[in-house]
Each structure stands twice: as C-alpha cells, then as structure tokens.
Coordinates of C-alpha atoms and ligand atoms in Angstrom, one line a residue:
X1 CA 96.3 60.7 61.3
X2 CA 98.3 63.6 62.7
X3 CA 100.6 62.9 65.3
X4 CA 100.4 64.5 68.9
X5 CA 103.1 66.8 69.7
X6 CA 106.1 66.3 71.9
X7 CA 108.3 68.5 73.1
X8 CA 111.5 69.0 75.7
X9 CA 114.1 70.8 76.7
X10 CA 117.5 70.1 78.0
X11 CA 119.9 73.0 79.8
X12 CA 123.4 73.2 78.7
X13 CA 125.5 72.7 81.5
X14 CA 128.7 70.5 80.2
X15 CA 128.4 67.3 79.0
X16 CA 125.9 64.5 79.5
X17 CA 126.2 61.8 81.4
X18 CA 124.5 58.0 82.1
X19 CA 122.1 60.1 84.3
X20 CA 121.0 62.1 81.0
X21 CA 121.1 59.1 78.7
X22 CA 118.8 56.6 81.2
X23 CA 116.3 59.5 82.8
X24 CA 115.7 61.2 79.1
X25 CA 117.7 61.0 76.6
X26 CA 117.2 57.2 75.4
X27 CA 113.1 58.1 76.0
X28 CA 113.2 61.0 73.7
X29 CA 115.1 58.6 71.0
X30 CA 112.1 56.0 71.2
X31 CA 109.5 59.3 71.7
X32 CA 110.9 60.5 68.1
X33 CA 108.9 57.8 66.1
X34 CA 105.8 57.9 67.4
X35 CA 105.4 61.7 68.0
X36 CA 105.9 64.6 66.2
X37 CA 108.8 65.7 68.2
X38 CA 110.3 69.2 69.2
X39 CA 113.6 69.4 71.2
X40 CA 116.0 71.7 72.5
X41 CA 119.0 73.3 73.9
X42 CA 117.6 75.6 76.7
X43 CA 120.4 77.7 76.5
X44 CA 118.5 81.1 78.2
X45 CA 117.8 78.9 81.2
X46 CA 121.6 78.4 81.6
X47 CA 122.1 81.9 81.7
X48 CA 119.4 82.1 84.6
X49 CA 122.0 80.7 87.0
X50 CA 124.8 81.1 85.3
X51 CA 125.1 84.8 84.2
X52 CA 128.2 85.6 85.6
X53 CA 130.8 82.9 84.5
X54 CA 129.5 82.5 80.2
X55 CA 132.9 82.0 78.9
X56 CA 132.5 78.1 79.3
X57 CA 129.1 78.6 78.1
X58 CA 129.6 78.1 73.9
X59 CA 131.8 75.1 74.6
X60 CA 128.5 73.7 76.1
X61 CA 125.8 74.5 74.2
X62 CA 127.9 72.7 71.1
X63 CA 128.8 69.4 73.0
X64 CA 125.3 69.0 74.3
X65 CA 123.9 69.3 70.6
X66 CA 126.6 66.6 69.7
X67 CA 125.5 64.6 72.5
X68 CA 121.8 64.9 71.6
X69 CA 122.6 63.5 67.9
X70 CA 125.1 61.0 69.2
X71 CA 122.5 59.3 71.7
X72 CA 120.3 58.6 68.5
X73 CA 117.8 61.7 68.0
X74 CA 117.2 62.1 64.0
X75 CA 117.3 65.1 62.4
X76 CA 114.7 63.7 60.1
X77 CA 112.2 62.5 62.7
X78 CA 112.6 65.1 65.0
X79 CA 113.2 68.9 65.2
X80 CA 116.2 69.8 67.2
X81 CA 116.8 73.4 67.8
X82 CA 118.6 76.2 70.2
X83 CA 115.9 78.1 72.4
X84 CA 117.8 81.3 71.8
X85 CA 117.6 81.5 68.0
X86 CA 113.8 81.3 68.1
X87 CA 112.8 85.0 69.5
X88 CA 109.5 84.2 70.1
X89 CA 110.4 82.5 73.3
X90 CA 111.5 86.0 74.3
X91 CA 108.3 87.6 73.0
X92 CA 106.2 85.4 74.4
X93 CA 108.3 85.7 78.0
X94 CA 107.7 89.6 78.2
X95 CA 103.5 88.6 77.5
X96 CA 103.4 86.2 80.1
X97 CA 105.2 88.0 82.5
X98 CA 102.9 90.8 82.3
X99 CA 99.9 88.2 83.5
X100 CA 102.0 86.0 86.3
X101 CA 101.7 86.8 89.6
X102 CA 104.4 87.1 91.9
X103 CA 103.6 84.8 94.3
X104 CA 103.1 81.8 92.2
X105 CA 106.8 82.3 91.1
X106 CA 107.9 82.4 94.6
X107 CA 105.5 79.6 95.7
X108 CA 107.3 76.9 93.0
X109 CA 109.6 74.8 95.2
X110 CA 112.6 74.5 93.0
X111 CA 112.7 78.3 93.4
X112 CA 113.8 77.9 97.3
X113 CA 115.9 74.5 96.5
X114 CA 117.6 76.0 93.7
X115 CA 119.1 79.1 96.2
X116 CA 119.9 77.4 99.0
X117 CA 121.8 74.4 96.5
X118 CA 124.0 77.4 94.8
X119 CA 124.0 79.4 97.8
X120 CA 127.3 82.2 97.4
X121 CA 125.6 82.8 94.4
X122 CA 123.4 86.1 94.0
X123 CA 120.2 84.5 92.4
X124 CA 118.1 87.4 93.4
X125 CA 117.4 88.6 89.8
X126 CA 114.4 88.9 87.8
X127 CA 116.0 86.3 85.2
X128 CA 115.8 83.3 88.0
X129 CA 112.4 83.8 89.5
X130 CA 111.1 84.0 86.4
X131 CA 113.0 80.9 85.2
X132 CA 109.5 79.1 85.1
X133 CA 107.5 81.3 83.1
X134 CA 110.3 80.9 80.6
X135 CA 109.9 76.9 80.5
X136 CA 106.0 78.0 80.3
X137 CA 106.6 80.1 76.8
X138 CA 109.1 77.1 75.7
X139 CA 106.3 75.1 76.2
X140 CA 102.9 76.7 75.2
X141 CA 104.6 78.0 72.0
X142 CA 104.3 75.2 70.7
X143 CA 101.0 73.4 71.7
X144 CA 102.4 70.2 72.4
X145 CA 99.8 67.4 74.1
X146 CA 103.0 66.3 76.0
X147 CA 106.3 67.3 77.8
X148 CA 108.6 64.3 78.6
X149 CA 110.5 64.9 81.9
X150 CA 111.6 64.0 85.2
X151 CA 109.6 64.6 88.1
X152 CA 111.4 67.1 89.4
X153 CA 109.9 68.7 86.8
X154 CA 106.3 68.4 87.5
X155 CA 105.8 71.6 89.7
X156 CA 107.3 74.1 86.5
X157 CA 104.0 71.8 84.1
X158 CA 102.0 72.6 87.0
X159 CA 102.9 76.2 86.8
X160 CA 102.6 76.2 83.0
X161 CA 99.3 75.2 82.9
X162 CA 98.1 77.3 85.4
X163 CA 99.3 80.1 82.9
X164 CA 97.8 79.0 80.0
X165 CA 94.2 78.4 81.9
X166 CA 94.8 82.1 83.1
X167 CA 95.6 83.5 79.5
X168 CA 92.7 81.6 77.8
X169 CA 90.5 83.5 80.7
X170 CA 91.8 86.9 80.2
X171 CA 91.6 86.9 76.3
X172 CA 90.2 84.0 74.4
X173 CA 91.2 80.3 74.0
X174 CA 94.8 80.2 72.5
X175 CA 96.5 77.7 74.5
X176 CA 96.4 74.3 75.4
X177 CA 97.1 72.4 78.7
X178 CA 99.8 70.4 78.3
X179 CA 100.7 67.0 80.1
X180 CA 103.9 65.3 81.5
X181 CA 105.1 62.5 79.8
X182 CA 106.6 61.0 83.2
X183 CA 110.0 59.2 83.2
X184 CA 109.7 56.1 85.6
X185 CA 113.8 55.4 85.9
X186 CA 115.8 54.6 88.7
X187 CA 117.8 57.3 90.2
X188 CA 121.3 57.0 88.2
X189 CA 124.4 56.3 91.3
X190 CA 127.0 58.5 90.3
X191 CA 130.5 56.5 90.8
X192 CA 130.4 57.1 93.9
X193 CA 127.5 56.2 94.9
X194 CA 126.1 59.5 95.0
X195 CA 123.3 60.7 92.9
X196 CA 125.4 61.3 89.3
X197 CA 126.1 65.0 88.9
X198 CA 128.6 67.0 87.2
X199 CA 128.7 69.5 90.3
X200 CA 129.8 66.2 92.2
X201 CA 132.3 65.0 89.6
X202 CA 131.0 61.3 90.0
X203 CA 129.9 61.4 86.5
X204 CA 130.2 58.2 83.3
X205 CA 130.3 60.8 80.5
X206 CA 128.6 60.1 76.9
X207 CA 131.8 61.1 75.7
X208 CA 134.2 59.6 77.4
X209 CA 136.4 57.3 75.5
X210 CA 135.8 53.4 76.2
X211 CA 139.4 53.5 78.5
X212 CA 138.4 56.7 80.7
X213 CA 135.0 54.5 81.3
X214 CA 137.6 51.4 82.1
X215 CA 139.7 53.1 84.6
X216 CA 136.7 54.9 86.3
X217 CA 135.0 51.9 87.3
X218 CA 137.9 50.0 87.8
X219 CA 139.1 52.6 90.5
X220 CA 135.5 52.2 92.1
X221 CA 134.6 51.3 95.5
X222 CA 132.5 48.2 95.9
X223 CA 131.8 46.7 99.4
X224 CA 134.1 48.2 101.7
X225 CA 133.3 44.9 104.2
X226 CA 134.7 42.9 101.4
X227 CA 138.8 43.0 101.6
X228 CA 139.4 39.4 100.1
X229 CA 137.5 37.9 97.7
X230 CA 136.3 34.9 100.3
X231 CA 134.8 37.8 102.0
X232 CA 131.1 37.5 101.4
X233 CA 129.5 40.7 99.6
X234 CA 127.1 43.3 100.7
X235 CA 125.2 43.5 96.7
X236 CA 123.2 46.1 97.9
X237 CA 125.8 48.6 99.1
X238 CA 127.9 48.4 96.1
X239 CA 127.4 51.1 93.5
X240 CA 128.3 48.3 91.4
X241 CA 125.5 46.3 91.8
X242 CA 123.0 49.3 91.3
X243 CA 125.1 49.9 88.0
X244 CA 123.9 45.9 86.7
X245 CA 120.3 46.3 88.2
X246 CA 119.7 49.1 85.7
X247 CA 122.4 47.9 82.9
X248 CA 122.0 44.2 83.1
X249 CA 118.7 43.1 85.0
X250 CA 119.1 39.7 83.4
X251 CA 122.1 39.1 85.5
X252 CA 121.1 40.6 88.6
X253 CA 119.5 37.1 90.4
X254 CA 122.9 35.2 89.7
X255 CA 125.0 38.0 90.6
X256 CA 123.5 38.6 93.9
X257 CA 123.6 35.4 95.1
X258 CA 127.1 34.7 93.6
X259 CA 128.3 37.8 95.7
X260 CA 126.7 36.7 99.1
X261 CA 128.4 33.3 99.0
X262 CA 131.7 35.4 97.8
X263 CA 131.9 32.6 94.6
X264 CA 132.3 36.4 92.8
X265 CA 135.1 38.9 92.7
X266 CA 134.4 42.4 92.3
X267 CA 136.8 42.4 89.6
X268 CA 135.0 40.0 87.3
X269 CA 131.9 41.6 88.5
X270 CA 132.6 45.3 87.1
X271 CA 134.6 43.6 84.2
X272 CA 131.0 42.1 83.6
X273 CA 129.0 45.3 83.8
X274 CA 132.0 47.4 81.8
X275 CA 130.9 45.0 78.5
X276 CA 127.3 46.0 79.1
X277 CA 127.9 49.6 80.0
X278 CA 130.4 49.7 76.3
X279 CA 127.8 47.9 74.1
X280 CA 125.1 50.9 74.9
X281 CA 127.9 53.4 74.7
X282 CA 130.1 52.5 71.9
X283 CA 127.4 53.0 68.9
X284 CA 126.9 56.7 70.6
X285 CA 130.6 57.1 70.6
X286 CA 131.2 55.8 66.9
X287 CA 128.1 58.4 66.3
X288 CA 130.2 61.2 68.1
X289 CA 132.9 60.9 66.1
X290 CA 131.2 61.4 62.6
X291 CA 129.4 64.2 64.0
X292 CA 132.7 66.3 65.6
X293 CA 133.9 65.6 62.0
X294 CA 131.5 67.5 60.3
X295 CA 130.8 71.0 62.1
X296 CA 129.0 72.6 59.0
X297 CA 126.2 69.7 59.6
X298 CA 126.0 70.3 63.0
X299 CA 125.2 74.0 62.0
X300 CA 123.0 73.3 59.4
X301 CA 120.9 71.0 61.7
X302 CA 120.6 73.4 64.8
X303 CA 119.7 76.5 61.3
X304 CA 116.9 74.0 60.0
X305 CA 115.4 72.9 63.7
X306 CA 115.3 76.8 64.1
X307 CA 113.4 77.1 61.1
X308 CA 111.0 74.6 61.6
X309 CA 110.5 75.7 65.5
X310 CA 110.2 79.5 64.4
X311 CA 107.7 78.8 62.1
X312 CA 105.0 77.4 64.3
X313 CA 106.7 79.4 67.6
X314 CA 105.7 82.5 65.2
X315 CA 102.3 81.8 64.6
X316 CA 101.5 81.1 68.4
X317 CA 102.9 84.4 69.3
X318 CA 100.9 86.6 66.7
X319 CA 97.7 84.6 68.0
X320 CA 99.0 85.7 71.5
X321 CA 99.8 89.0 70.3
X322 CA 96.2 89.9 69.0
X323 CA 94.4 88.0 72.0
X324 CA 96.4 90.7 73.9
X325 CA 95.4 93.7 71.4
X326 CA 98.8 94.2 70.2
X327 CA 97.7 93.6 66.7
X328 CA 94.6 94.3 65.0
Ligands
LIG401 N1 113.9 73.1 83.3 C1 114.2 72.0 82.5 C2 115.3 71.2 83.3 O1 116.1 71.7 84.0 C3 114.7 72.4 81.2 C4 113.7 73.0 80.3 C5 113.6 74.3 80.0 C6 112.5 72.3 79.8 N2 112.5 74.5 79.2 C7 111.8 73.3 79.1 C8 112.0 71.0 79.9 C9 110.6 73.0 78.5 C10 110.8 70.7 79.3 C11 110.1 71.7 78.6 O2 115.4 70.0 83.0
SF4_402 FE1 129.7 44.6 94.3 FE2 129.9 42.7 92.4 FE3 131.8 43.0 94.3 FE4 129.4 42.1 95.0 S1 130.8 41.1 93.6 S2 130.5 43.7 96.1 S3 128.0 43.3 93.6 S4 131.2 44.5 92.7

C-alpha cells in the first residue's frame, strides 16, 4: 500500500526553540514513519519580510537544517530539502498568481497581523501579499493528502485550497485539496512567561549547550508572592509550573500541591524540571554535534532532498503548464 503524502515547511528565522520542537518539530519526527514525508526550509518566505537585512540570512538557513536533523528527522525516511533550490516553486508562483484575485490576498488575516506586528517595516510589496500563494505552490506541487501545522496556519490551507478548486475549474483536474494535519499543543511560555519568541528573546534554544539551559532557568522568575520558601506558591502563575505541565505531566499533581502548602522550594522545583527538559534535549544536542562535524553531509542531504522534491515538483508543473496551454 502507498503511503499518503506529508508535507511542511518551516521559515528560517534563527534558531529553533522548545516552541518549534513541542508545536512541530517532534510531530513531524513521529509523522516520518508513517507518511511519505516532504519537508523544508522555506527560505523565499524569509525573504518576504526580511528583504532588506539578508546578511544574517545563510547563517540561518544552515542552523535550521542542523536543527531539523538534530530533532530526529531521517534522511532516509523523509525528504528534506531547501524551497529555493527547487525552481518549480517559482514557476508554479508566477501561474498561480496569474489566477488569484486580489482581494482574497488582502482578505487572509495574517496579512493585516503580520504589518501591524513589524510595523517600521515597508511590507507593501508584491513579495508579502503574495506570501500565501507561495505556501499554496509549496504545497500543491506536491499533492500531498496532508500539511502538518499550527493553527495559525489554517487560513493560508484555507486559501490554498480555494486555489486549487479554482485551477481545476479553469483548466482541468490537476490538483488536489489538501488537509491540515492540526497540532493540538499547548502554547510554549517563553522564560518569561511570554509566548516563546526569538523577537522577544525569552527563548530555550535547541542548541543551547546544557549550562546556558541551567543558568536560564535558574535566573527565572517563579511566584513573585513567594519570597521565602514557607511562603505558599501560586503554581499557576509560575512559568515554571507551565514548563512541568507540558515536560513532566506525571509530576504535575504532587508538585502542585507540594507548592501550595510551600513543602517545595522553587529551587528544587526547576532543578526537577531542568533533568526533564536535558533528557529530551541532550540526544538532540549529541546529534548536533556529529552533524556540525560533517558539513559535506549536511550538503549532500539538502542536494539529494532537492533531487527527490524537483523530481515530482517537476512533473506537477508541466501538468500545470499544459492545463494552462503553455505546452502542447
Ligand atoms: N507559513 C509557514 C509558517 O510560517 C511556513 C510555510 C511556508 C509552510 N510554506 C509552507 C508551512 C507550506 C506548510 C506548508 O509556519
Ligand atoms: Fe513555581 Fe515550583 Fe516555585 Fe511553585 S515551587 S512557585 S511551581 S517553581
């Protein structure tokens, strides 16, 4: 029996964090053995936002492939490429752009978000509205039954389908209709207790070492009503506590009650949720290391995802191209 297809992208915007690992990364790991799985660096989307400052830009595209293979994705189970060395996406981008009307682009509400988060920043180009038709062509390329992602995500699937059902009207059925794959996780706390983000520098990276990760959430704050350890705790306005309800449910019932009759000091308490954090994240960073050893591999991965993605990218786009009477 063939397997249904997969596929996801990820932008590269620095380095990933516990945010990354818990909302996708660890589901596209478990995703890679049941699916027949396409993933990748969506390294034109970066440029969407982030034309005007790409010196930073190489640095990132290489640690977030490093990251991907760290976290567990397998070259051998899974095709792991970079969006730009497949120019079909760019093919595919002009077609579609020829059939998408204006005011769907202007209608998806991460358009709006997106300018008034990064406002200062001219996002009034062509490159940034059509940021969704983009994901679209990463998408429909490659025919996949399923697209694993956040929901934040779900208006941009909502959007590519709506293209695909409009192309398969115009000239012919070519393209499928492609479902989420929703991720159900908690929102990850950055150490602040603000949502993690790199923009907000609150942020437990993948490749940290173990004594960065120490001295971060040492230096965090728990319950500020808590000053001496007979104090009795707040569990559910320490950042703390929202780390061990996603990193150590087991130990959640004991610890909450143990921190409301103050029988448990925040030390021990992070000490406790460090050794669960460094038992996910040591085997990535041991992984890390091999791979920052051996740059050729890391090349020759990315060359062979590319050549597995162009080969079926390829054939999409010539069916497109002759739906569209380009070829004959
Ligand atoms: N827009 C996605 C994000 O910011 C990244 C992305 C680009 C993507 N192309 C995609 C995700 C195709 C899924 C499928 O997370
Ligand atoms: Fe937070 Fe744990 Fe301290 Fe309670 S004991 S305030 S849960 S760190």
């Amino acid at each position: 029996m063939t397997r249904k297809r997969v596929l996801s992208g990820i932008q590269p915007s620095g380095k990933l964090h516990l945010g990354n690992l818990v909302g996708a990364l660890q589901n596209w790991v478990s995703l890679q053995d049941k699916y027949d799985c396409f993933f990748f660096i969506a390294d034109y989307h970066a440029l969407t936002t982030g034309y005007d400052n790409v010196k930073a830009l190489p640095g990132y595209i290489k640690d977030v492939a490093i990251d991907l293979l760290a976290v567990g994705l397998d070259p051998k189970k899974c095709v792991l490429f970079k969006q730009s060395d497949v120019t079909a996406h760019c093919e595919l981008h002009l077609l579609f752009s020829m059939i998408t009307p204006l005011s769907w682009l202007e209608r998806v509400p991460t358009y709006k978000s997106k300018i008034a988060e990064l406002k200062g920043k001219d996002l009034g180009t062509y490159g940034f509205l059509g940021y969704p038709v983009l994901q679209a062509v990463d998408i429909l390329l490659y025919k996949p039954a399923f697209v694993p992602v956040g929901e934040d995500q779900l208006p941009h699937l909502e959007l590519t389908r709506e293209i695909s059902r409009r192309f398969n009207h115009f000239y012919g059925d070519i393209f499928p209709e492609p479902k989420a794959l929703l991720t159900h996780v908690p929102t990850m706390p950055g150490l602040d207790g603000r949502k993690m983000s790199k923009s907000y520098g609150n942020t437990i990276a993948l490749s940290d070492t173990s004594d960065d990760i120490k001295k971060k959430v040492n230096s965090m704050i728990t319950d500020p009503a808590r000053v001496k350890k007979e104090d009795i705790g707040h569990p559910d306005v320490c950042t703390v506590f929202s780390y061990h309800k996603i990193f150590n449910q087991a130990g959640v019932p004991a610890i909450e009650q143990e921190c409301k009759e103050a029988s448990r000091g925040c030390v021990a308490c992070k000490k406790e949720f460090l050794s669960h954090l460094l038992e996910i994240l040591e085997p990535i960073q041991k992984r890390r290391r091999e791979i920052e050893t051996d740059e050729n591999k890391l090349h020759d991965i990315l060359a062979d995802g590319a050549k597995k993605a162009k080969s079926i990218a390829s054939t999409t786009l010539k069916e497109a191209k002759e739906a569209m009477g380009l070829i004959s």
